[in-house]
Tab-separated table of C-alpha atoms in Angstrom:
chain	number	residue	atom	x	y	z
L	1	MET	CA	14.176	-39.210	7.493
L	2	LYS	CA	11.790	-39.494	4.540
L	3	ALA	CA	13.026	-38.695	1.037
L	4	TRP	CA	12.279	-39.270	-2.630
L	5	VAL	CA	15.095	-41.408	-3.999
L	6	LEU	CA	15.681	-41.792	-7.740
L	7	HIS	CA	16.977	-45.344	-8.267
L	8	LYS	CA	16.903	-45.281	-12.063
L	9	PRO	CA	14.987	-43.366	-14.744
L	10	GLY	CA	11.290	-43.898	-14.076
L	11	ASP	CA	11.890	-45.410	-10.631
L	12	ILE	CA	11.550	-42.812	-7.868
L	13	ARG	CA	10.445	-43.930	-4.401
L	14	PHE	CA	9.388	-42.207	-1.195
L	15	GLU	CA	11.313	-44.079	1.447
L	16	GLU	CA	13.112	-43.994	4.767
L	17	VAL	CA	16.801	-43.079	4.471
L	18	GLU	CA	19.564	-42.053	6.847
L	19	ARG	CA	19.728	-38.406	7.822
L	20	PRO	CA	22.745	-36.787	6.071
L	21	GLN	CA	26.125	-37.055	7.743
L	22	LEU	CA	27.864	-33.698	7.572
L	23	SER	CA	31.377	-33.060	6.324
L	24	GLU	CA	33.513	-30.178	7.489
L	25	GLY	CA	32.072	-26.824	6.513
L	26	GLU	CA	28.487	-28.061	6.132
L	27	VAL	CA	25.212	-27.508	7.957
L	28	LEU	CA	22.040	-29.528	8.108
L	29	VAL	CA	19.098	-27.713	6.519
L	30	LYS	CA	15.509	-28.658	7.278
L	31	VAL	CA	13.667	-28.254	3.985
L	32	GLU	CA	10.673	-25.930	4.304
L	33	ALA	CA	9.770	-25.492	0.624
L	34	ALA	CA	11.042	-26.933	-2.656
L	35	GLY	CA	10.099	-26.205	-6.249
L	36	ILE	CA	10.031	-28.743	-9.055
L	37	CYS	CA	12.247	-27.516	-11.888
L	38	GLY	CA	11.511	-28.377	-15.510
L	39	SER	CA	14.883	-30.142	-15.608
L	40	ASP	CA	13.693	-32.503	-12.861
L	41	ILE	CA	11.239	-34.118	-15.276
L	42	PRO	CA	13.676	-35.635	-17.817
L	43	ARG	CA	16.035	-36.374	-14.908
L	44	THR	CA	13.296	-38.385	-13.190
L	45	PHE	CA	11.746	-40.172	-16.136
L	46	ASP	CA	14.290	-40.286	-18.986
L	47	THR	CA	17.945	-39.454	-18.463
L	48	GLY	CA	18.464	-40.135	-14.766
L	49	ALA	CA	20.937	-38.290	-12.536
L	50	HIS	CA	24.729	-38.306	-12.724
L	51	LYS	CA	24.778	-41.037	-10.102
L	52	MET	CA	21.981	-43.126	-8.609
L	53	PRO	CA	20.394	-43.788	-6.218
L	54	LEU	CA	20.114	-40.056	-5.531
L	55	ILE	CA	17.724	-37.649	-3.838
L	56	ILE	CA	16.880	-35.062	-6.494
L	57	GLY	CA	15.619	-31.468	-6.178
L	58	HIS	CA	17.660	-28.250	-6.240
L	59	GLU	CA	15.216	-25.322	-5.854
L	60	PHE	CA	14.651	-25.050	-2.109
L	61	SER	CA	14.794	-23.102	1.113
L	62	GLY	CA	14.813	-24.060	4.746
L	63	SER	CA	16.126	-23.483	8.219
L	64	VAL	CA	19.472	-24.540	9.614
L	65	VAL	CA	18.792	-27.132	12.283
L	66	VAL	CA	19.440	-25.998	15.825
L	67	GLN	CA	21.685	-28.628	17.360
L	68	SER	CA	23.032	-29.334	20.809
L	69	ASP	CA	26.691	-30.247	21.234
L	70	SER	CA	25.770	-33.907	21.483
L	71	GLU	CA	23.765	-33.722	18.258
L	72	LYS	CA	26.692	-32.028	16.539
L	73	GLU	CA	28.916	-34.887	17.556
L	74	ASN	CA	26.388	-37.497	16.476
L	75	ILE	CA	25.987	-36.182	12.952
L	76	GLY	CA	29.607	-35.128	12.469
L	77	LEU	CA	29.187	-31.377	12.347
L	78	GLY	CA	32.476	-30.043	10.973
L	79	GLN	CA	34.883	-27.844	12.879
L	80	GLU	CA	34.480	-25.016	10.377
L	81	VAL	CA	30.771	-24.828	11.188
L	82	SER	CA	31.158	-24.658	14.940
L	83	GLY	CA	34.104	-22.279	14.668
L	84	SER	CA	32.673	-19.770	12.180
L	85	ARG	CA	29.476	-17.752	11.939
L	86	ASP	CA	26.655	-19.404	13.797
L	87	TRP	CA	23.989	-20.355	11.248
L	88	THR	CA	21.883	-22.470	13.588
L	89	GLY	CA	18.247	-21.427	13.488
L	90	LYS	CA	18.761	-19.170	10.454
L	91	ARG	CA	16.245	-19.102	7.604
L	92	VAL	CA	18.183	-19.676	4.390
L	93	GLY	CA	18.085	-19.929	0.641
L	94	ILE	CA	20.557	-22.263	-1.056
L	95	PHE	CA	22.696	-21.841	-4.166
L	96	PRO	CA	22.722	-25.450	-5.438
L	97	LEU	CA	25.971	-25.398	-7.452
L	98	ILE	CA	29.034	-26.364	-5.400
L	99	PRO	CA	32.140	-25.031	-7.187
L	100	CYS	CA	35.630	-26.503	-7.001
L	101	LYS	CA	37.103	-23.013	-6.384
L	102	LYS	CA	40.295	-24.110	-8.168
L	103	CYS	CA	39.613	-23.856	-11.916
L	104	GLY	CA	40.005	-20.751	-14.084
L	105	PRO	CA	36.382	-19.532	-13.884
L	106	CYS	CA	36.297	-20.089	-10.112
L	107	LEU	CA	39.537	-18.179	-9.590
L	108	SER	CA	38.021	-15.243	-11.474
L	109	GLY	CA	34.828	-15.386	-9.400
L	110	HIS	CA	32.625	-16.920	-12.119
L	111	TYR	CA	31.592	-19.922	-10.060
L	112	GLU	CA	28.578	-20.649	-12.283
L	113	MET	CA	31.035	-21.693	-15.018
L	114	CYS	CA	33.091	-23.998	-12.770
L	115	ARG	CA	34.798	-26.770	-14.738
L	116	SER	CA	34.501	-29.363	-11.958
L	117	TYR	CA	31.417	-28.621	-9.888
L	118	SER	CA	29.054	-30.686	-7.804
L	119	TYR	CA	25.351	-29.926	-7.664
L	120	LEU	CA	22.656	-30.525	-5.079
L	121	GLY	CA	19.921	-32.676	-6.575
L	122	SER	CA	21.774	-33.966	-9.619
L	123	ARG	CA	25.318	-34.904	-8.525
L	124	ARG	CA	24.758	-35.205	-4.768
L	125	ASP	CA	21.649	-35.591	-2.611
L	126	GLY	CA	19.241	-32.703	-2.867
L	127	ALA	CA	16.011	-31.191	-1.646
L	128	PHE	CA	13.144	-33.644	-2.075
L	129	ALA	CA	13.729	-34.801	1.474
L	130	GLU	CA	13.208	-33.648	5.025
L	131	TYR	CA	16.869	-32.633	5.460
L	132	VAL	CA	19.819	-31.730	3.226
L	133	ALA	CA	23.536	-31.337	3.933
L	134	VAL	CA	24.642	-27.972	2.530
L	135	PRO	CA	28.061	-26.260	2.488
L	136	ILE	CA	28.068	-23.022	4.488
L	137	TRP	CA	29.379	-21.102	1.452
L	138	ASN	CA	26.151	-21.924	-0.441
L	139	LEU	CA	23.832	-20.343	2.147
L	140	ILE	CA	22.164	-16.959	1.863
L	141	GLU	CA	20.284	-15.627	4.877
L	142	LEU	CA	16.681	-14.632	4.289
L	143	PRO	CA	15.086	-11.406	5.472
L	144	ASP	CA	11.950	-11.903	7.572
L	145	THR	CA	9.885	-10.414	4.745
L	146	VAL	CA	10.769	-13.245	2.335
L	147	SER	CA	8.707	-16.418	2.734
L	148	PHE	CA	10.111	-19.926	2.395
L	149	GLU	CA	8.137	-20.430	-0.827
L	150	GLU	CA	9.559	-17.241	-2.325
L	151	ALA	CA	13.029	-18.310	-1.195
L	152	ALA	CA	12.553	-21.688	-2.886
L	153	MET	CA	12.253	-19.671	-6.104
L	154	LEU	CA	15.496	-17.766	-5.569
L	155	GLU	CA	17.268	-20.143	-7.949
L	156	PRO	CA	14.981	-19.623	-10.979
L	157	MET	CA	14.695	-15.910	-10.151
L	158	SER	CA	18.476	-15.613	-10.139
L	159	VAL	CA	18.712	-17.498	-13.440
L	160	ALA	CA	16.255	-14.991	-14.933
L	161	VAL	CA	18.238	-12.053	-13.532
L	162	HIS	CA	21.491	-13.519	-14.861
L	163	ALA	CA	19.979	-13.666	-18.349
L	164	MET	CA	18.682	-10.103	-18.031
L	165	ARG	CA	22.006	-8.716	-16.851
L	166	ILE	CA	23.913	-10.508	-19.603
L	167	GLY	CA	21.426	-9.269	-22.194
L	168	ILE	CA	21.552	-5.686	-21.004
L	169	GLY	CA	25.330	-5.895	-20.745
L	170	THR	CA	27.813	-3.300	-19.636
L	171	GLU	CA	26.587	-1.010	-22.416
L	172	GLN	CA	23.214	-0.758	-20.666
L	173	VAL	CA	20.580	-1.340	-23.349
L	174	SER	CA	18.288	1.669	-23.594
L	175	LYS	CA	15.096	1.612	-21.518
L	176	THR	CA	13.204	2.224	-24.757
L	177	ALA	CA	14.668	-0.891	-26.427
L	178	LEU	CA	12.204	-3.264	-28.029
L	179	ILE	CA	12.434	-6.572	-26.163
L	180	VAL	CA	10.904	-9.990	-26.821
L	181	VAL	CA	10.726	-12.867	-24.355
L	182	CYS	CA	9.886	-16.144	-26.092
L	183	GLY	CA	8.897	-18.994	-23.802
L	184	LEU	CA	6.760	-18.236	-20.756
L	185	GLY	CA	7.579	-20.961	-18.315
L	186	THR	CA	8.758	-19.990	-14.845
L	187	ILE	CA	12.060	-18.505	-16.070
L	188	GLY	CA	10.466	-16.522	-18.896
L	189	LEU	CA	7.733	-15.043	-16.708
L	190	LEU	CA	10.207	-14.164	-13.965
L	191	LEU	CA	12.438	-12.539	-16.591
L	192	VAL	CA	9.518	-10.371	-17.710
L	193	GLN	CA	8.892	-9.334	-14.091
L	194	PHE	CA	12.504	-8.310	-13.577
L	195	LEU	CA	12.689	-6.457	-16.900
L	196	ILE	CA	9.604	-4.432	-16.015
L	197	ASP	CA	10.989	-3.795	-12.540
L	198	ALA	CA	14.241	-2.552	-14.136
L	199	GLY	CA	12.304	0.021	-16.175
L	200	TYR	CA	11.874	-1.741	-19.527
L	201	GLN	CA	8.314	-1.284	-20.788
L	202	ASN	CA	8.541	-2.025	-24.513
L	203	ILE	CA	8.198	-5.796	-24.035
L	204	TYR	CA	6.490	-8.369	-26.247
L	205	VAL	CA	6.079	-12.029	-25.323
L	206	VAL	CA	5.511	-15.325	-27.131
L	207	GLY	CA	3.719	-18.177	-25.383
L	208	ASN	CA	1.544	-21.175	-26.114
L	209	LYS	CA	-0.830	-21.615	-23.151
L	210	ASN	CA	-3.903	-19.831	-21.828
L	211	LEU	CA	-2.322	-19.763	-18.364
L	212	GLN	CA	0.759	-18.034	-19.768
L	213	LYS	CA	-1.410	-15.317	-21.273
L	214	SER	CA	-3.249	-14.867	-17.971
L	215	LEU	CA	-0.049	-14.725	-15.896
L	216	SER	CA	1.725	-12.389	-18.318
L	217	SER	CA	-1.269	-10.049	-18.079
L	218	LYS	CA	-1.087	-10.089	-14.278
L	219	ILE	CA	2.560	-9.037	-14.340
L	220	GLY	CA	1.949	-6.169	-16.731
L	221	VAL	CA	1.970	-7.379	-20.359
L	222	SER	CA	-1.069	-6.202	-22.325
L	223	SER	CA	-2.962	-8.776	-24.397
L	224	ASP	CA	-1.989	-7.119	-27.689
L	225	ARG	CA	1.670	-7.825	-26.849
L	226	PHE	CA	1.101	-11.549	-26.270
L	227	CYS	CA	1.662	-13.772	-29.290
L	228	ASP	CA	-0.025	-17.161	-29.031
L	229	SER	CA	2.170	-19.454	-31.104
L	230	ARG	CA	-0.678	-21.988	-31.343
L	231	THR	CA	-2.775	-19.643	-33.473
L	232	GLU	CA	-0.380	-17.017	-34.833
L	233	ASP	CA	2.354	-17.121	-37.450
L	234	VAL	CA	5.087	-15.995	-35.056
L	235	HIS	CA	7.466	-14.771	-37.769
L	236	LYS	CA	4.722	-12.614	-39.289
L	237	TRP	CA	3.429	-11.418	-35.915
L	238	LEU	CA	6.869	-10.305	-34.776
L	239	ALA	CA	7.544	-8.557	-38.072
L	240	GLU	CA	4.242	-6.645	-37.907
L	241	LYS	CA	4.411	-5.792	-34.203
L	242	THR	CA	8.074	-4.927	-33.848
L	243	GLY	CA	9.732	-4.225	-37.176
L	244	GLY	CA	12.989	-5.386	-35.591
L	245	VAL	CA	13.844	-6.568	-32.070
L	246	ASP	CA	16.697	-4.982	-30.130
L	247	LEU	CA	16.957	-7.686	-27.468
L	248	PHE	CA	15.465	-11.181	-27.806
L	249	PHE	CA	15.412	-13.723	-24.963
L	250	GLU	CA	14.919	-17.302	-26.192
L	251	CYS	CA	13.637	-19.288	-23.182
L	252	VAL	CA	12.515	-22.468	-24.948
L	253	GLY	CA	15.540	-24.260	-26.396
L	254	ARG	CA	14.122	-25.338	-29.756
L	255	ASN	CA	15.243	-24.726	-33.336
L	256	GLU	CA	11.936	-23.080	-34.169
L	257	SER	CA	12.086	-20.432	-31.444
L	258	ILE	CA	15.765	-19.715	-32.120
L	259	SER	CA	14.803	-18.998	-35.718
L	260	TYR	CA	12.177	-16.524	-34.429
L	261	ALA	CA	14.965	-14.745	-32.567
L	262	ILE	CA	17.422	-14.552	-35.471
L	263	ASP	CA	14.789	-13.647	-38.054
L	264	SER	CA	13.191	-10.875	-35.989
L	265	ALA	CA	16.370	-9.299	-34.608
L	266	ALA	CA	17.102	-5.759	-35.744
L	267	PRO	CA	20.488	-4.989	-37.317
L	268	GLY	CA	22.993	-4.967	-34.476
L	269	GLY	CA	20.478	-6.705	-32.227
L	270	ARG	CA	21.209	-9.052	-29.338
L	271	VAL	CA	19.915	-12.600	-28.858
L	272	VAL	CA	20.218	-14.301	-25.467
L	273	LEU	CA	19.823	-18.084	-25.449
L	274	VAL	CA	18.324	-19.118	-22.108
L	275	GLY	CA	16.287	-22.294	-22.695
L	276	ASN	CA	17.772	-25.730	-22.098
L	277	PRO	CA	17.911	-27.539	-25.482
L	278	TYR	CA	15.313	-30.212	-26.168
L	279	GLY	CA	17.596	-31.772	-28.770
L	280	ASP	CA	20.267	-30.835	-31.302
L	281	ILE	CA	20.197	-27.210	-32.402
L	282	THR	CA	20.929	-26.535	-36.072
L	283	PHE	CA	21.071	-23.331	-38.103
L	284	SER	CA	19.894	-23.163	-41.676
L	285	ARG	CA	22.224	-21.436	-44.087
L	286	ASN	CA	19.779	-18.528	-44.349
L	287	THR	CA	19.615	-18.135	-40.552
L	288	TYR	CA	23.394	-18.173	-40.347
L	289	TRP	CA	23.598	-15.484	-43.004
L	290	LYS	CA	21.229	-13.291	-40.964
L	291	ILE	CA	23.563	-13.526	-37.971
L	292	LEU	CA	26.462	-12.426	-40.185
L	293	ARG	CA	24.820	-9.730	-42.250
L	294	ASN	CA	22.901	-8.147	-39.378
L	295	GLN	CA	25.984	-8.348	-37.147
L	296	LEU	CA	23.970	-9.908	-34.362
L	297	THR	CA	25.351	-10.610	-30.920
L	298	VAL	CA	24.336	-14.112	-29.832
L	299	LEU	CA	24.882	-14.825	-26.128
L	300	GLY	CA	24.446	-17.932	-24.019
L	301	THR	CA	23.597	-18.014	-20.345
L	302	TRP	CA	23.455	-20.801	-17.787
L	303	ASN	CA	22.765	-20.735	-14.077
L	304	SER	CA	23.426	-17.565	-12.055
L	305	SER	CA	26.189	-15.706	-10.269
L	306	PHE	CA	26.682	-16.321	-6.565
L	307	GLY	CA	29.646	-15.337	-4.477
L	308	GLY	CA	28.760	-16.121	-0.889
L	309	ASP	CA	28.793	-12.707	0.766
L	310	ASP	CA	29.272	-10.876	-2.557
L	311	CYS	CA	26.384	-8.409	-2.543
L	312	LYS	CA	26.826	-7.701	-6.263
L	313	ASP	CA	25.838	-11.185	-7.433
L	314	ASP	CA	22.479	-12.241	-8.903
L	315	TRP	CA	21.195	-13.796	-5.679
L	316	HIS	CA	21.682	-10.639	-3.640
L	317	TYR	CA	20.165	-8.597	-6.471
L	318	VAL	CA	17.044	-10.787	-6.266
L	319	LEU	CA	16.801	-10.477	-2.482
L	320	ASP	CA	17.139	-6.712	-2.779
L	321	ARG	CA	14.304	-6.537	-5.312
L	322	LEU	CA	12.091	-8.856	-3.240
L	323	LYS	CA	12.387	-6.407	-0.357
L	324	THR	CA	10.671	-3.762	-2.503
L	325	GLU	CA	7.676	-6.112	-2.919
L	326	LYS	CA	7.555	-5.221	-6.632
L	327	ILE	CA	8.597	-8.749	-7.606
L	328	ASN	CA	5.964	-11.398	-6.856
L	329	PRO	CA	7.210	-14.934	-7.567
L	330	SER	CA	4.316	-16.470	-5.603
L	331	LEU	CA	2.006	-15.356	-8.389
L	332	LEU	CA	3.507	-18.132	-10.533
L	333	ILE	CA	2.828	-20.963	-8.049
L	334	THR	CA	-0.099	-22.912	-9.462
L	335	HIS	CA	0.147	-26.163	-7.480
L	336	ARG	CA	1.188	-26.998	-3.913
L	337	TYR	CA	1.727	-30.471	-2.493
L	338	PRO	CA	3.141	-31.928	0.706
L	339	LEU	CA	6.423	-33.820	0.377
L	340	GLU	CA	4.767	-37.240	0.311
L	341	GLU	CA	2.819	-36.235	-2.827
L	342	LEU	CA	5.771	-35.019	-4.870
L	343	ASP	CA	5.059	-37.711	-7.454
L	344	VAL	CA	1.695	-36.089	-8.246
L	345	GLY	CA	3.462	-32.868	-9.198
L	346	LEU	CA	6.072	-34.724	-11.241
L	347	HIS	CA	3.383	-36.496	-13.265
L	348	ILE	CA	1.406	-33.291	-13.834
L	349	MET	CA	4.512	-31.713	-15.332
L	350	ARG	CA	5.444	-34.794	-17.349
L	351	ASP	CA	1.995	-35.561	-18.755
L	352	LYS	CA	0.842	-31.945	-19.196
L	353	LYS	CA	-2.769	-32.955	-18.602
L	354	GLU	CA	-3.418	-29.605	-16.944
L	355	GLU	CA	-1.785	-26.220	-17.175
L	356	TYR	CA	0.818	-25.347	-14.565
L	357	CYS	CA	3.626	-22.909	-13.936
L	358	LYS	CA	5.525	-23.525	-10.695
L	359	VAL	CA	4.716	-26.686	-8.749
L	360	MET	CA	5.760	-26.202	-5.131
L	361	ILE	CA	6.387	-28.718	-2.375
L	362	SER	CA	5.432	-26.934	0.832
L	363	CYS	CA	6.456	-28.926	3.854
L	364	LYS	CA	4.161	-27.062	6.247
L	365	GLN	CA	1.035	-26.933	4.119
L	366	GLU	CA	-1.585	-29.314	2.908
L	367	LYS	CA	-2.231	-29.887	-0.774
L	368	GLN	CA	-3.644	-26.852	-2.594
L	369	TRP	CA	-4.332	-26.023	-6.204
């Protein structure tokens, strides 16, 4: 099969590789659509993966390959696959984190906090290929109404929902709460969509691109509630517009935006840290005092909850909301490329020579943008 193989940071090649050999309890998924995550950029060009050579990519959907008995034997299809639910021919989304199921978090059902996990696209071969070996447990069947491109965005949608559900908490933050989402990449914009869908209307956003303003408007944020950090003093803007934020989602991962969150939070407010850090995060003494004196709740979130057939997890929540057609992830797809042109999308995101939101690899479509 053809795949993009990362040999070392800065050295990714489209080449012929062996089709995956399956272990017990795995299926072979034909990749139909795959999104490029922001984390794929430093992984490709700077930090590398946990082991290399490796096929990267973890946001994807596909179909389980229909195999004859002889094909099953040839590729080593495990006994658990042939003896359990028949997934062959099913359209599927894929939870990319593979938990150990033995550590404390796993035993309590919090697989996203597994202490010894593997991960498709960073610790084992992933989605920027024609086929991927996937454990059955990580599959979620797609309704006919959900497209492969939408399903390839299940992972970032579920991350956004996880942040929202943690932020709202068991106390159920009031629908009238004043909410700020800072950072309008894919996760931030999806988070806004899900907040609006959940009935929260008092939402302000902070972004730094014309495209972000346009997309936020399309999903229901009025222009007077968009703060352009390129031209506005964000601290002053938040103070004037809000007078105190009840729930602040920081989706950037920089010292500056974390200070916006702490400074603007109302007494007793909640701050949810969502963005992957660009570097070391430090608090000034004054910022630290604000956390103490305003008795702020500062929460961290990473990944999303998935429990296989557990219909209460984030992934099933997302599928349920997609069925209503009130959530439109496709609106955020700005670029589409065939698999062989993945490198074009990677360089667009690295070099930032043009505005983008979600860059999608669509295996059945020609290049579009």
